PDB file of C-alpha atoms and ligand atoms in Angstrom:
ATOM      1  CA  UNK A1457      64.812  98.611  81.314  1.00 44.00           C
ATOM      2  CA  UNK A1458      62.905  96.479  83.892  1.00 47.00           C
ATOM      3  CA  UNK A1459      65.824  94.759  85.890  1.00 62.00           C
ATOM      4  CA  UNK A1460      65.753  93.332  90.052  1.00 75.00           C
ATOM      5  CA  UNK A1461      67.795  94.170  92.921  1.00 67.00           C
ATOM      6  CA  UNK A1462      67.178  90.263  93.956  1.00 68.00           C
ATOM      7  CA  UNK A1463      69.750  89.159  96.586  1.00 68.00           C
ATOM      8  CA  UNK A1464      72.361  86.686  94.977  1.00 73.00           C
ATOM      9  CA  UNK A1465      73.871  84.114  97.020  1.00 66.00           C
ATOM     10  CA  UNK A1466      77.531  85.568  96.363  1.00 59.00           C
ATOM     11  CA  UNK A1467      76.182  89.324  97.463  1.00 52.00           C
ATOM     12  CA  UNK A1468      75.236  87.640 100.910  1.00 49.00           C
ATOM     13  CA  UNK A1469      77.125  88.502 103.995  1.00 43.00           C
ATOM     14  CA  UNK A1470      74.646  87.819 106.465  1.00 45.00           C
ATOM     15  CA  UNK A1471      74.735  84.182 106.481  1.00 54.00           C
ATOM     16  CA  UNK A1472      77.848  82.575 107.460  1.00 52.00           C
ATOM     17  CA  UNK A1473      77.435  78.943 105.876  1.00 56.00           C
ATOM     18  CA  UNK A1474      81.048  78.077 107.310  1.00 56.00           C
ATOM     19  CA  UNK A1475      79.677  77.783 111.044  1.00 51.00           C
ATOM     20  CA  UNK A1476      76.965  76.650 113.253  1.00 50.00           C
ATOM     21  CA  UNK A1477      74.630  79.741 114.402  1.00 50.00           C
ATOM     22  CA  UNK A1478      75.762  80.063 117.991  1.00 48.00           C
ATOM     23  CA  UNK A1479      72.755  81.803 120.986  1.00 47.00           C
ATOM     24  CA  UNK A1480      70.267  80.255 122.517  1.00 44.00           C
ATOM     25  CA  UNK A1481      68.862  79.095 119.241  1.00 62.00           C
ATOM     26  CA  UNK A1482      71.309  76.828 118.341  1.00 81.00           C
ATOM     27  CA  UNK A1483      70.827  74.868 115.141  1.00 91.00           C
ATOM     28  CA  UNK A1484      72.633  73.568 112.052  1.00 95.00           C
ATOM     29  CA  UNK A1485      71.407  75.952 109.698  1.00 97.00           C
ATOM     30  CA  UNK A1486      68.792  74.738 106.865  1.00 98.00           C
ATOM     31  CA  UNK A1487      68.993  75.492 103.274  1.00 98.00           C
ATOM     32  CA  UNK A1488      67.089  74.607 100.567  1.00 98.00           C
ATOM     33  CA  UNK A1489      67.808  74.515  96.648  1.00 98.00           C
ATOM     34  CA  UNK A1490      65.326  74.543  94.145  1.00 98.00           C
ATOM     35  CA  UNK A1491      66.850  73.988  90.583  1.00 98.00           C
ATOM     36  CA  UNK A1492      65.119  74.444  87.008  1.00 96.00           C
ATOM     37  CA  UNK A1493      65.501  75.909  84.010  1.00 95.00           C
ATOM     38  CA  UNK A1494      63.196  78.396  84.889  1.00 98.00           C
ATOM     39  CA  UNK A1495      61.823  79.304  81.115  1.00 97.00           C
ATOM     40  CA  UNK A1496      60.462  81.252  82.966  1.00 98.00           C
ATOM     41  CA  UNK A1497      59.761  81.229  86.488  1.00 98.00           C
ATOM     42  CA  UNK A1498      56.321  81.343  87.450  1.00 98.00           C
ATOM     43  CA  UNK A1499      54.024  80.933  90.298  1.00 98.00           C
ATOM     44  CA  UNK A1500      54.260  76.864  90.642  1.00 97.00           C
ATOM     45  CA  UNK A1501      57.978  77.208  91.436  1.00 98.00           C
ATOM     46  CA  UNK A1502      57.354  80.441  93.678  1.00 98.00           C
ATOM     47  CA  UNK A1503      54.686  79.625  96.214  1.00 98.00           C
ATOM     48  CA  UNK A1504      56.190  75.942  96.291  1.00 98.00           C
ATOM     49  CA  UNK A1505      59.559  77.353  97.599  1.00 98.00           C
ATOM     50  CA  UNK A1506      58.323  80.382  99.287  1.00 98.00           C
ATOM     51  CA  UNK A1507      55.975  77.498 101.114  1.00 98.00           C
ATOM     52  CA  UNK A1508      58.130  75.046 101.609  1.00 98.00           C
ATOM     53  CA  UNK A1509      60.580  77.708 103.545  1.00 98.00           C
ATOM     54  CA  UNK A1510      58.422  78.967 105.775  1.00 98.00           C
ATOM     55  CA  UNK A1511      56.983  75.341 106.820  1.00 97.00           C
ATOM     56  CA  UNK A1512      60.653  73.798 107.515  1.00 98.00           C
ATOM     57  CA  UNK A1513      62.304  77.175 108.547  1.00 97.00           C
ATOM     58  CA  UNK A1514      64.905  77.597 106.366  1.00 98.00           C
ATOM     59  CA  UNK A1515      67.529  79.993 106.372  1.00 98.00           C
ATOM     60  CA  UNK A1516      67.457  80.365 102.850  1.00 98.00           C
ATOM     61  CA  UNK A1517      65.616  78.570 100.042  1.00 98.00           C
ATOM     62  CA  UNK A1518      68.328  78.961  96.152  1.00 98.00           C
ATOM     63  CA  UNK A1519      66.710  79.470  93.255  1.00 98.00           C
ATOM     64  CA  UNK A1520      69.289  78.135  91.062  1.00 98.00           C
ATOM     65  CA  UNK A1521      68.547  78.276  87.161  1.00 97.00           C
ATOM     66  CA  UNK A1522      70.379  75.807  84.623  1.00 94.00           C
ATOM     67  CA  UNK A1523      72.973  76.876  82.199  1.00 89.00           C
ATOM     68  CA  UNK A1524      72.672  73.639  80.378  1.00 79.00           C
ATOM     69  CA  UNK A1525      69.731  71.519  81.722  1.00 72.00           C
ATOM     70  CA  UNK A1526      70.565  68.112  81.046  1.00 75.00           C
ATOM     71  CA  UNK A1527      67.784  66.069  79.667  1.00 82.00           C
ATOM     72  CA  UNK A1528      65.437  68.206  77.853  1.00 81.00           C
ATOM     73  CA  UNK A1529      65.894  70.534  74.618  1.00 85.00           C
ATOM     74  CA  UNK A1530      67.451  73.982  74.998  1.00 88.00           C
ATOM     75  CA  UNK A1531      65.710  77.268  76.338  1.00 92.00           C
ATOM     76  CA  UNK A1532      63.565  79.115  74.600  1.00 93.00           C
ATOM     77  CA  UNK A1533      65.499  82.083  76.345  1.00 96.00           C
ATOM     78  CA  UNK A1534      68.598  82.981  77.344  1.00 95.00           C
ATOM     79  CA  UNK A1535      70.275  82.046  80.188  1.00 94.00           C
ATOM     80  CA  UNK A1536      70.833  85.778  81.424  1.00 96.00           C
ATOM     81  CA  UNK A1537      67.100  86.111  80.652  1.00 98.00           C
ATOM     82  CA  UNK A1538      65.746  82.977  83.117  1.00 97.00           C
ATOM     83  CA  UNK A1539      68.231  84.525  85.631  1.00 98.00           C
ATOM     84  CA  UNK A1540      66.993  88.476  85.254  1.00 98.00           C
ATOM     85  CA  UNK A1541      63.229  86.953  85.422  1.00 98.00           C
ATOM     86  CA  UNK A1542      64.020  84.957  88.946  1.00 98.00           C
ATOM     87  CA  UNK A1543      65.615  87.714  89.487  1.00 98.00           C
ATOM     88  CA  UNK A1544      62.373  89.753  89.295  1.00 98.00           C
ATOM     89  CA  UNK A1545      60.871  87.116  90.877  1.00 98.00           C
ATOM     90  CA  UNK A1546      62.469  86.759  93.983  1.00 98.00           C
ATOM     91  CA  UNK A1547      63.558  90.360  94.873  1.00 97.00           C
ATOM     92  CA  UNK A1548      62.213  91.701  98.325  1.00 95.00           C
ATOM     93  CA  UNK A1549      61.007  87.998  99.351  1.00 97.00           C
ATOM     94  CA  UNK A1550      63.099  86.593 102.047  1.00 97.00           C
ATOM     95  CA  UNK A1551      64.778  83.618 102.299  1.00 98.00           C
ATOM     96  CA  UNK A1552      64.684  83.552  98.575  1.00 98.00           C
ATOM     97  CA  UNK A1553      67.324  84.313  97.044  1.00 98.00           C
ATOM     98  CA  UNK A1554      69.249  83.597  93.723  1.00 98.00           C
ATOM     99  CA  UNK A1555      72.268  81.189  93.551  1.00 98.00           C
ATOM    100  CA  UNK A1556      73.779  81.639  89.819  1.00 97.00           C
ATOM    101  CA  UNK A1557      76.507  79.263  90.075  1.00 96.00           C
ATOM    102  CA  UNK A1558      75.282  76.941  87.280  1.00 95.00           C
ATOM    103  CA  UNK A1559      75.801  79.455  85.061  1.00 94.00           C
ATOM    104  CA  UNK A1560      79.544  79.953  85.499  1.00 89.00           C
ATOM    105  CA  UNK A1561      79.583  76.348  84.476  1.00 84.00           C
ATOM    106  CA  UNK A1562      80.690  75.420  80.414  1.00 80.00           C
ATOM    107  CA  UNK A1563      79.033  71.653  81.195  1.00 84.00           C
ATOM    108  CA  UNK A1564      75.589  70.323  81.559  1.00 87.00           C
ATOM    109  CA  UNK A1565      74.459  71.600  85.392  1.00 85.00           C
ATOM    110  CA  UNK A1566      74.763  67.998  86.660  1.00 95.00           C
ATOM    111  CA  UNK A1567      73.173  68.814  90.066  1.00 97.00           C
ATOM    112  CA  UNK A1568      75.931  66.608  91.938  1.00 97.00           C
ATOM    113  CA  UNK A1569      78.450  68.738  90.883  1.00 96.00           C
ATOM    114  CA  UNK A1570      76.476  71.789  92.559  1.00 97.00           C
ATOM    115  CA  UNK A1571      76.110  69.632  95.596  1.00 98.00           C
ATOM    116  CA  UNK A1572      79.672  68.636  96.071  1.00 97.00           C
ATOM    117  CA  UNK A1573      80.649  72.747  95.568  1.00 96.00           C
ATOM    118  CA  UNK A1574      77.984  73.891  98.052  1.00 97.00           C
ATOM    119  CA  UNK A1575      79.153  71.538 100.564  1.00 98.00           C
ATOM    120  CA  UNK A1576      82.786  72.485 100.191  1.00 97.00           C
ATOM    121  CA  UNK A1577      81.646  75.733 101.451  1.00 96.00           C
ATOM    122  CA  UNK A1578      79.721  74.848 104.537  1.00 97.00           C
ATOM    123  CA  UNK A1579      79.851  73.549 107.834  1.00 97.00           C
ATOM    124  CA  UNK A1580      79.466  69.827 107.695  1.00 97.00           C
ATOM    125  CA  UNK A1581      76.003  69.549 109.961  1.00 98.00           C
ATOM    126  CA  UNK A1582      74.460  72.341 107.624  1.00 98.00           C
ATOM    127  CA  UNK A1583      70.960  70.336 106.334  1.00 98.00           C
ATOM    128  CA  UNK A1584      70.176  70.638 102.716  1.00 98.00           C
ATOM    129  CA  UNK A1585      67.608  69.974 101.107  1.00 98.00           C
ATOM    130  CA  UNK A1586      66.841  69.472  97.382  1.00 98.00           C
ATOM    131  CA  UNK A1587      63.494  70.361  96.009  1.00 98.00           C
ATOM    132  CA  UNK A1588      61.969  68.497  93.341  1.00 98.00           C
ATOM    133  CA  UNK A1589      58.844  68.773  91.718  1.00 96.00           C
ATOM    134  CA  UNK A1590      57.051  65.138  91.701  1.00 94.00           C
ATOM    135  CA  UNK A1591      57.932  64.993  87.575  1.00 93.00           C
ATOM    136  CA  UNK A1592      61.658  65.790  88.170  1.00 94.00           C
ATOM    137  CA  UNK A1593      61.572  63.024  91.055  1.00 96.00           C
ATOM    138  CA  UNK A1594      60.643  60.767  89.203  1.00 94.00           C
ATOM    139  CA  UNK A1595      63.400  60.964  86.613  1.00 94.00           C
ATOM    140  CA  UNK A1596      65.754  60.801  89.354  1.00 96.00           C
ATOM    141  CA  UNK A1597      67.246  57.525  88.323  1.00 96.00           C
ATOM    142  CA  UNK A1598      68.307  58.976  85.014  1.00 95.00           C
ATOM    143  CA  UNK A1599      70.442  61.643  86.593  1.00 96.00           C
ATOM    144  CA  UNK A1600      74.580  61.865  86.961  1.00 96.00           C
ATOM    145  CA  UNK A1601      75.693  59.729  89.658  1.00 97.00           C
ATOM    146  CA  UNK A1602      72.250  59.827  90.850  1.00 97.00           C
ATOM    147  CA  UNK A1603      72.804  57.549  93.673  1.00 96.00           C
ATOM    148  CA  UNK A1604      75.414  59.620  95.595  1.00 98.00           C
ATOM    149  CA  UNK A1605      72.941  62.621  95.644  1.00 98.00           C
ATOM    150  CA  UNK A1606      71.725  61.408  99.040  1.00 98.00           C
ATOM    151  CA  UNK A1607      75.012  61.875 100.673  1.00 98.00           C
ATOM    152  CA  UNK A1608      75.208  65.404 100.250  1.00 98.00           C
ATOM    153  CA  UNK A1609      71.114  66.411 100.755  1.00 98.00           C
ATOM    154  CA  UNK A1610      67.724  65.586 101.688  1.00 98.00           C
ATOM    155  CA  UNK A1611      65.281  65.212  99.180  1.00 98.00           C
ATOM    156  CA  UNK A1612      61.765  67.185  99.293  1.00 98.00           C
ATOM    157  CA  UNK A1613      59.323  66.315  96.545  1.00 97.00           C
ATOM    158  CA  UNK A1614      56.761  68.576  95.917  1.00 97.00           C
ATOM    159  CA  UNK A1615      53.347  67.826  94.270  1.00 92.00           C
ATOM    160  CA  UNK A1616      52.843  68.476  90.867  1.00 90.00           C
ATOM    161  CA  UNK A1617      49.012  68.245  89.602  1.00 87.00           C
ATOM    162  CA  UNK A1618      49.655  68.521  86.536  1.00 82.00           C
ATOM    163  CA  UNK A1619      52.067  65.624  85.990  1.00 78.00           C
ATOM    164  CA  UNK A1620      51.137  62.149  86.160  1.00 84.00           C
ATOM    165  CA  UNK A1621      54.671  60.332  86.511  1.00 83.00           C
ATOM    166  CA  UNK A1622      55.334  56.803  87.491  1.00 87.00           C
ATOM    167  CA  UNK A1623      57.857  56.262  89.746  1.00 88.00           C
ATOM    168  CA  UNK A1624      60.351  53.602  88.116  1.00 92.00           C
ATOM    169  CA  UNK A1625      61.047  50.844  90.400  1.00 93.00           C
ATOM    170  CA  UNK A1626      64.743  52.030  91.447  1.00 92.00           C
ATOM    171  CA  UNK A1627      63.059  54.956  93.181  1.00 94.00           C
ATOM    172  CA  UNK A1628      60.449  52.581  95.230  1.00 93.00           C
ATOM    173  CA  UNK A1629      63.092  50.929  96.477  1.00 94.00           C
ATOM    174  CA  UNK A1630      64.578  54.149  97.391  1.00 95.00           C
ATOM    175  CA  UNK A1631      61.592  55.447  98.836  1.00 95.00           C
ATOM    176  CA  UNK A1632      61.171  52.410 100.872  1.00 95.00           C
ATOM    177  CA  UNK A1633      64.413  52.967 102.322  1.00 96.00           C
ATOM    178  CA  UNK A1634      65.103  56.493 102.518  1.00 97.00           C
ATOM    179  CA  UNK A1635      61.656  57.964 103.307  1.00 97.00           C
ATOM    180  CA  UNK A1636      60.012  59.582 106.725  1.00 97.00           C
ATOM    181  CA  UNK A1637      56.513  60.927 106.167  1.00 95.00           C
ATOM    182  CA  UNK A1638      56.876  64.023 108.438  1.00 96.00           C
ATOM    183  CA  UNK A1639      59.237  66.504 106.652  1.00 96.00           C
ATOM    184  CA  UNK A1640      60.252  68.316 110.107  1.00 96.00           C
ATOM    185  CA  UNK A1641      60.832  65.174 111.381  1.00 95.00           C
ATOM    186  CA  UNK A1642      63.950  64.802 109.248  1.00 97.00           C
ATOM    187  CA  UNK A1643      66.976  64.226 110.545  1.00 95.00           C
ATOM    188  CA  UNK A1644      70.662  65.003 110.356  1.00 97.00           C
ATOM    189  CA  UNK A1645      72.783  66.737 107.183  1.00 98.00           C
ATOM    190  CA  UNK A1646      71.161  64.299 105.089  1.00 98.00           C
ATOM    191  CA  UNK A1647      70.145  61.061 103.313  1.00 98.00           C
ATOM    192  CA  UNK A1648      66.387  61.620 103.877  1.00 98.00           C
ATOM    193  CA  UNK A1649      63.157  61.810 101.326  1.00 98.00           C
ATOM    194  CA  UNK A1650      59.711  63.727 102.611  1.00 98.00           C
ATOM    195  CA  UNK A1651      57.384  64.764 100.795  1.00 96.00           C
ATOM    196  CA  UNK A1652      56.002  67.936 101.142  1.00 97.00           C
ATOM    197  CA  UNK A1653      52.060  69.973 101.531  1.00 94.00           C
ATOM    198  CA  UNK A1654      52.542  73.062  99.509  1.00 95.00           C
ATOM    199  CA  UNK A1655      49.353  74.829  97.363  1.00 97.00           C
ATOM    200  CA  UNK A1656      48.461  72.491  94.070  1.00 96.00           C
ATOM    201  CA  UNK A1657      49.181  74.958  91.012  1.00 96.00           C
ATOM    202  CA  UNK A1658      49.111  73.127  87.813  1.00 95.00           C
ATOM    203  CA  UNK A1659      50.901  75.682  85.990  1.00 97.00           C
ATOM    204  CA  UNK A1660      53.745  74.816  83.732  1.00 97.00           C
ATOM    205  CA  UNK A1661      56.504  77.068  81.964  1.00 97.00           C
ATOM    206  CA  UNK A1662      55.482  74.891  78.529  1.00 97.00           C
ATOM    207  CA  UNK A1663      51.945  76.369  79.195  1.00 98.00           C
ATOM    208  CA  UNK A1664      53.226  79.696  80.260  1.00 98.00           C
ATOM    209  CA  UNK A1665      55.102  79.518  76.942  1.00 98.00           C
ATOM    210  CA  UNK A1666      52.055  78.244  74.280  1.00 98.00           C
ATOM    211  CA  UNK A1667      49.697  81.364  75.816  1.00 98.00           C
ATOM    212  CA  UNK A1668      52.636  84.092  74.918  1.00 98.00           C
ATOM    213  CA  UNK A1669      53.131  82.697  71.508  1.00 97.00           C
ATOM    214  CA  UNK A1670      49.642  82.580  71.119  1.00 97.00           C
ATOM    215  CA  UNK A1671      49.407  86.503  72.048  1.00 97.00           C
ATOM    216  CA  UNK A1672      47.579  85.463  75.368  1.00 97.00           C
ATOM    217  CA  UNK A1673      47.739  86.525  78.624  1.00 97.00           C
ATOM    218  CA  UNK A1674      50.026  85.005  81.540  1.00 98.00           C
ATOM    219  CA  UNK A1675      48.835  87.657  84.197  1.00 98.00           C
ATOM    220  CA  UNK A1676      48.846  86.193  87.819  1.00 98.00           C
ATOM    221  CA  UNK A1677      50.774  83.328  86.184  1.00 98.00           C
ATOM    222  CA  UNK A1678      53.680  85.063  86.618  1.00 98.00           C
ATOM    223  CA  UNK A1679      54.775  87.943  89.234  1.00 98.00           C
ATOM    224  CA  UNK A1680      54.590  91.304  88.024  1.00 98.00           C
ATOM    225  CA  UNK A1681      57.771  91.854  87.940  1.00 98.00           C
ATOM    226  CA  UNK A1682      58.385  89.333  85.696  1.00 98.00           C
ATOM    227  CA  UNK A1683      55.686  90.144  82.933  1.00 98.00           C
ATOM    228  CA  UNK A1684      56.988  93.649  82.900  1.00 98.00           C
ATOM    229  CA  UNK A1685      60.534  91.733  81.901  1.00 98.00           C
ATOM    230  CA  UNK A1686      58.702  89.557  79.434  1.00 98.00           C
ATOM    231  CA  UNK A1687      57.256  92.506  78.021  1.00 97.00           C
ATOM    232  CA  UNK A1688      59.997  94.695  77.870  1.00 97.00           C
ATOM    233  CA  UNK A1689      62.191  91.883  76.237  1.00 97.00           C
ATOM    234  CA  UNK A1690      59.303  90.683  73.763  1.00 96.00           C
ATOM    235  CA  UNK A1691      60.219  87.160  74.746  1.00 98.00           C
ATOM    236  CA  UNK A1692      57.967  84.480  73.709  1.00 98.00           C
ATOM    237  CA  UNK A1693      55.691  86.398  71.515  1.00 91.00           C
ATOM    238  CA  UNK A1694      55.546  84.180  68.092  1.00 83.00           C
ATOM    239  CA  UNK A1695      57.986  86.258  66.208  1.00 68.00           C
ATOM    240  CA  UNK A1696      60.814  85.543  68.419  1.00 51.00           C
TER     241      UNK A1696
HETATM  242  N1  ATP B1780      53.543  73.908  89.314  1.00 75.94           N
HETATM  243  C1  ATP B1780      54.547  73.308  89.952  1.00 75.94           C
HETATM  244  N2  ATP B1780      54.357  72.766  91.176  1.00 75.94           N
HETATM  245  C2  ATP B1780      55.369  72.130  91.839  1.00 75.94           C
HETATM  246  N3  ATP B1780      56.639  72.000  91.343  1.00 75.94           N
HETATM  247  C3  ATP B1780      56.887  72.522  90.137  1.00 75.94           C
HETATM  248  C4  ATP B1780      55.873  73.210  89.389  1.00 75.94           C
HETATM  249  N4  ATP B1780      56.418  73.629  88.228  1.00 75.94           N
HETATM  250  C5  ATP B1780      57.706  73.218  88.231  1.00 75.94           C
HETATM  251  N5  ATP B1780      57.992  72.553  89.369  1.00 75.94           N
HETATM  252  C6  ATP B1780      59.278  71.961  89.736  1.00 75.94           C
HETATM  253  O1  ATP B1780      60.264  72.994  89.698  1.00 75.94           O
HETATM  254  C7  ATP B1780      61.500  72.484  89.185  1.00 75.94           C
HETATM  255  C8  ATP B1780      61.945  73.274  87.962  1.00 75.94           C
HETATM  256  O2  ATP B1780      60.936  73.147  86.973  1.00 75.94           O
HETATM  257  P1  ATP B1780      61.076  73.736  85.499  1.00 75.94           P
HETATM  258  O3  ATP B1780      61.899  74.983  85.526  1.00 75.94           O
HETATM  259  O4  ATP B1780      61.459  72.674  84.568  1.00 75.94           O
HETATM  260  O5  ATP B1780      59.548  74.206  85.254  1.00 75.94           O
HETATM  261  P2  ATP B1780      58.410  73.500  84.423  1.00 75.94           P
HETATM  262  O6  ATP B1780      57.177  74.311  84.626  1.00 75.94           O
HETATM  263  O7  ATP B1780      58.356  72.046  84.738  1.00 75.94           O
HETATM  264  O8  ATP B1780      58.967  73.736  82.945  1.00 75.94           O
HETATM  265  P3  ATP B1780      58.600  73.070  81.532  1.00 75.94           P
HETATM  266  O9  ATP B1780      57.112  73.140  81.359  1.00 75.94           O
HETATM  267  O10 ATP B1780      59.373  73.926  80.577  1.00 75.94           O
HETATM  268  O11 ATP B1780      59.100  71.648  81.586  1.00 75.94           O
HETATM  269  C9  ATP B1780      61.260  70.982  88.887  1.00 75.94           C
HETATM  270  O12 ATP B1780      61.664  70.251  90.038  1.00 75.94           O
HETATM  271  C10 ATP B1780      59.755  70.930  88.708  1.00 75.94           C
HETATM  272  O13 ATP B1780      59.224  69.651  89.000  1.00 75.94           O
HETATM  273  O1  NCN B1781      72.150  66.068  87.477  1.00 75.94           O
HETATM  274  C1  NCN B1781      71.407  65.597  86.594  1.00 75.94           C
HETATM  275  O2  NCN B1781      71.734  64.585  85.925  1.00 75.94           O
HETATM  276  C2  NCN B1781      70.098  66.266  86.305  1.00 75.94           C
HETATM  277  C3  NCN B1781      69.219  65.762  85.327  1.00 75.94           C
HETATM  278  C4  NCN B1781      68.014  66.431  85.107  1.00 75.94           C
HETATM  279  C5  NCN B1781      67.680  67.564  85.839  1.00 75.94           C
HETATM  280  N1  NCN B1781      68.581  68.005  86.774  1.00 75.94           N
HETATM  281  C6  NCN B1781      68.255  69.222  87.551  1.00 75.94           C
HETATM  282  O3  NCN B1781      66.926  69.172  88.012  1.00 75.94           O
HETATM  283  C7  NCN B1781      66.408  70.496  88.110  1.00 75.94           C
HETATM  284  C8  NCN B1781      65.059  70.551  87.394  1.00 75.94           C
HETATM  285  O4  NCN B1781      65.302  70.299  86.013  1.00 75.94           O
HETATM  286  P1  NCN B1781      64.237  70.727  84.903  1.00 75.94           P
HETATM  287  O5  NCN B1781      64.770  70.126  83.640  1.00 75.94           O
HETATM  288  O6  NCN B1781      62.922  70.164  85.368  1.00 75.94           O
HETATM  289  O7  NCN B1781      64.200  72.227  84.889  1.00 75.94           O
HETATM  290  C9  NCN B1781      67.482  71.409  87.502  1.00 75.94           C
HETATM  291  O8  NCN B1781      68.230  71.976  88.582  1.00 75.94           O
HETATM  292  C10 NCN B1781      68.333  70.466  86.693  1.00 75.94           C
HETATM  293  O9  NCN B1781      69.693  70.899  86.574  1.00 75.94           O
HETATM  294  C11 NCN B1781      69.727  67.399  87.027  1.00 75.94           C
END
């Protein structure tokens, strides 16, 4: 049975998140976090973070999939199935790794909760930084306790061609306020909003989805690794 030898967050020892990196390269360390529900992973969410850590230098970029995604309708797949295909996904590509903490959690994977646990368990100047797709941005005011996010990250918004959001006035203001236009110009542990150059892929999991049921193809869509899983699992073909 297909399965990856990803690196999880809680099988790392080569990254102590408790203290600065001492040596002539001195810095706070930088990690990122890309949440989603990840039904399934695919290419959009890939080259965005793999992108987005090489261009900021991050230590390590968290692929963290929702147990219980608040506002939208329940996986198609199970949870240990989204996991196994980032899994797949992410094995052998540095810094990404996979952070499963969400799913430990019996409660909707209010991302302020995650924030307040990862920061328990670093060193205060550690930067953070939250990745959102330009969609997910833009329902930002509709999150948990959405306006303390900022205290505990930076915000990087990624471009999304295939979504044509408004932002709702709440997050202009916020922009307005909060924004610098050069990401690696940002400053500090957090509080900050940049948005961020990575490759335009209009590719969705809803499309990635609609082509399996319809008996289609999602080659190159998808790593390898995680077709083979797809396969092996019959997930998404229209008799599951
Ligand atoms: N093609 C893409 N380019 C940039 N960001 C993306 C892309 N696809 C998803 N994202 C972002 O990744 C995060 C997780 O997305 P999610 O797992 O919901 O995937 P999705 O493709 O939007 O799924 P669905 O079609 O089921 O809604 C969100 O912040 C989302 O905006
Ligand atoms: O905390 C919230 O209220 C909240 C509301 C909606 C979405 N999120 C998070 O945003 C990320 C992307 O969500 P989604 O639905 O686009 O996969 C994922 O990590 C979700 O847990 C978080």
């Amino acid at each position: 049975m297909a399965s990856c030898a990803a690196r999880r967050r809680s099988d790392l020892t080569d990254l102590d998140l408790t203290a600065p990196q001492t040596g002539s390269e001195s810095r706070p360390q930088r990690i990122g976090v890309l949440g989603g529900t990840f039904d399934p992973v695919h290419i959009g969410h890939l080259r965005g973070a793999l992108e987005v850590a090489e261009a900021l230098g991050l230590d390590e970029l968290r692929m963290m999939p929702s147990a219980r995604p608040p506002h939208r309708d329940t996986p198609q797949v199970s949870a240990q199935d989204r996991l196994a295909m980032v899994e797949c996904a992410v094995a052998g590509v540095p810094p990404l790794v996979v952070d499963a903490r969400e799913l430990q959690r019996d409660k909707p994977s209010w991302t302020i909760d995650t924030l307040e646990l990862m920061r328990a368990e670093m060193a205060a100047e550690t930067q953070v930084f939250l990745l959102l797709g330009w969609d997910a941005f833009c329902g930002l005011p509709t999150w948990h306790r959405w306006e303390e996010l900022l205290q505990h990250c930076h915000i990087l918004v990624l471009q999304r061609p295939d979504a044509d959001s408004e932002p709702p006035d709440a997050l202009r203001n916020l922009l307005a306020a909060r924004s610098v236009s050069d990401p690696l110009a940002v400053k500090g542990p957090s509080g900050q909003i940049a948005f961020v150059w990575q490759t335009p892929l209009a590719v969705s999991a809803t499309q990635i989805r609609q082509l399996l049921a319809s008996g289609k193809s999602v080659r190159f869509l998808v790593p390898d690794a995680v077709l083979a899983y797809i396969d092996a699992h019959g997930l998404y073909r229209a008799s599951n």
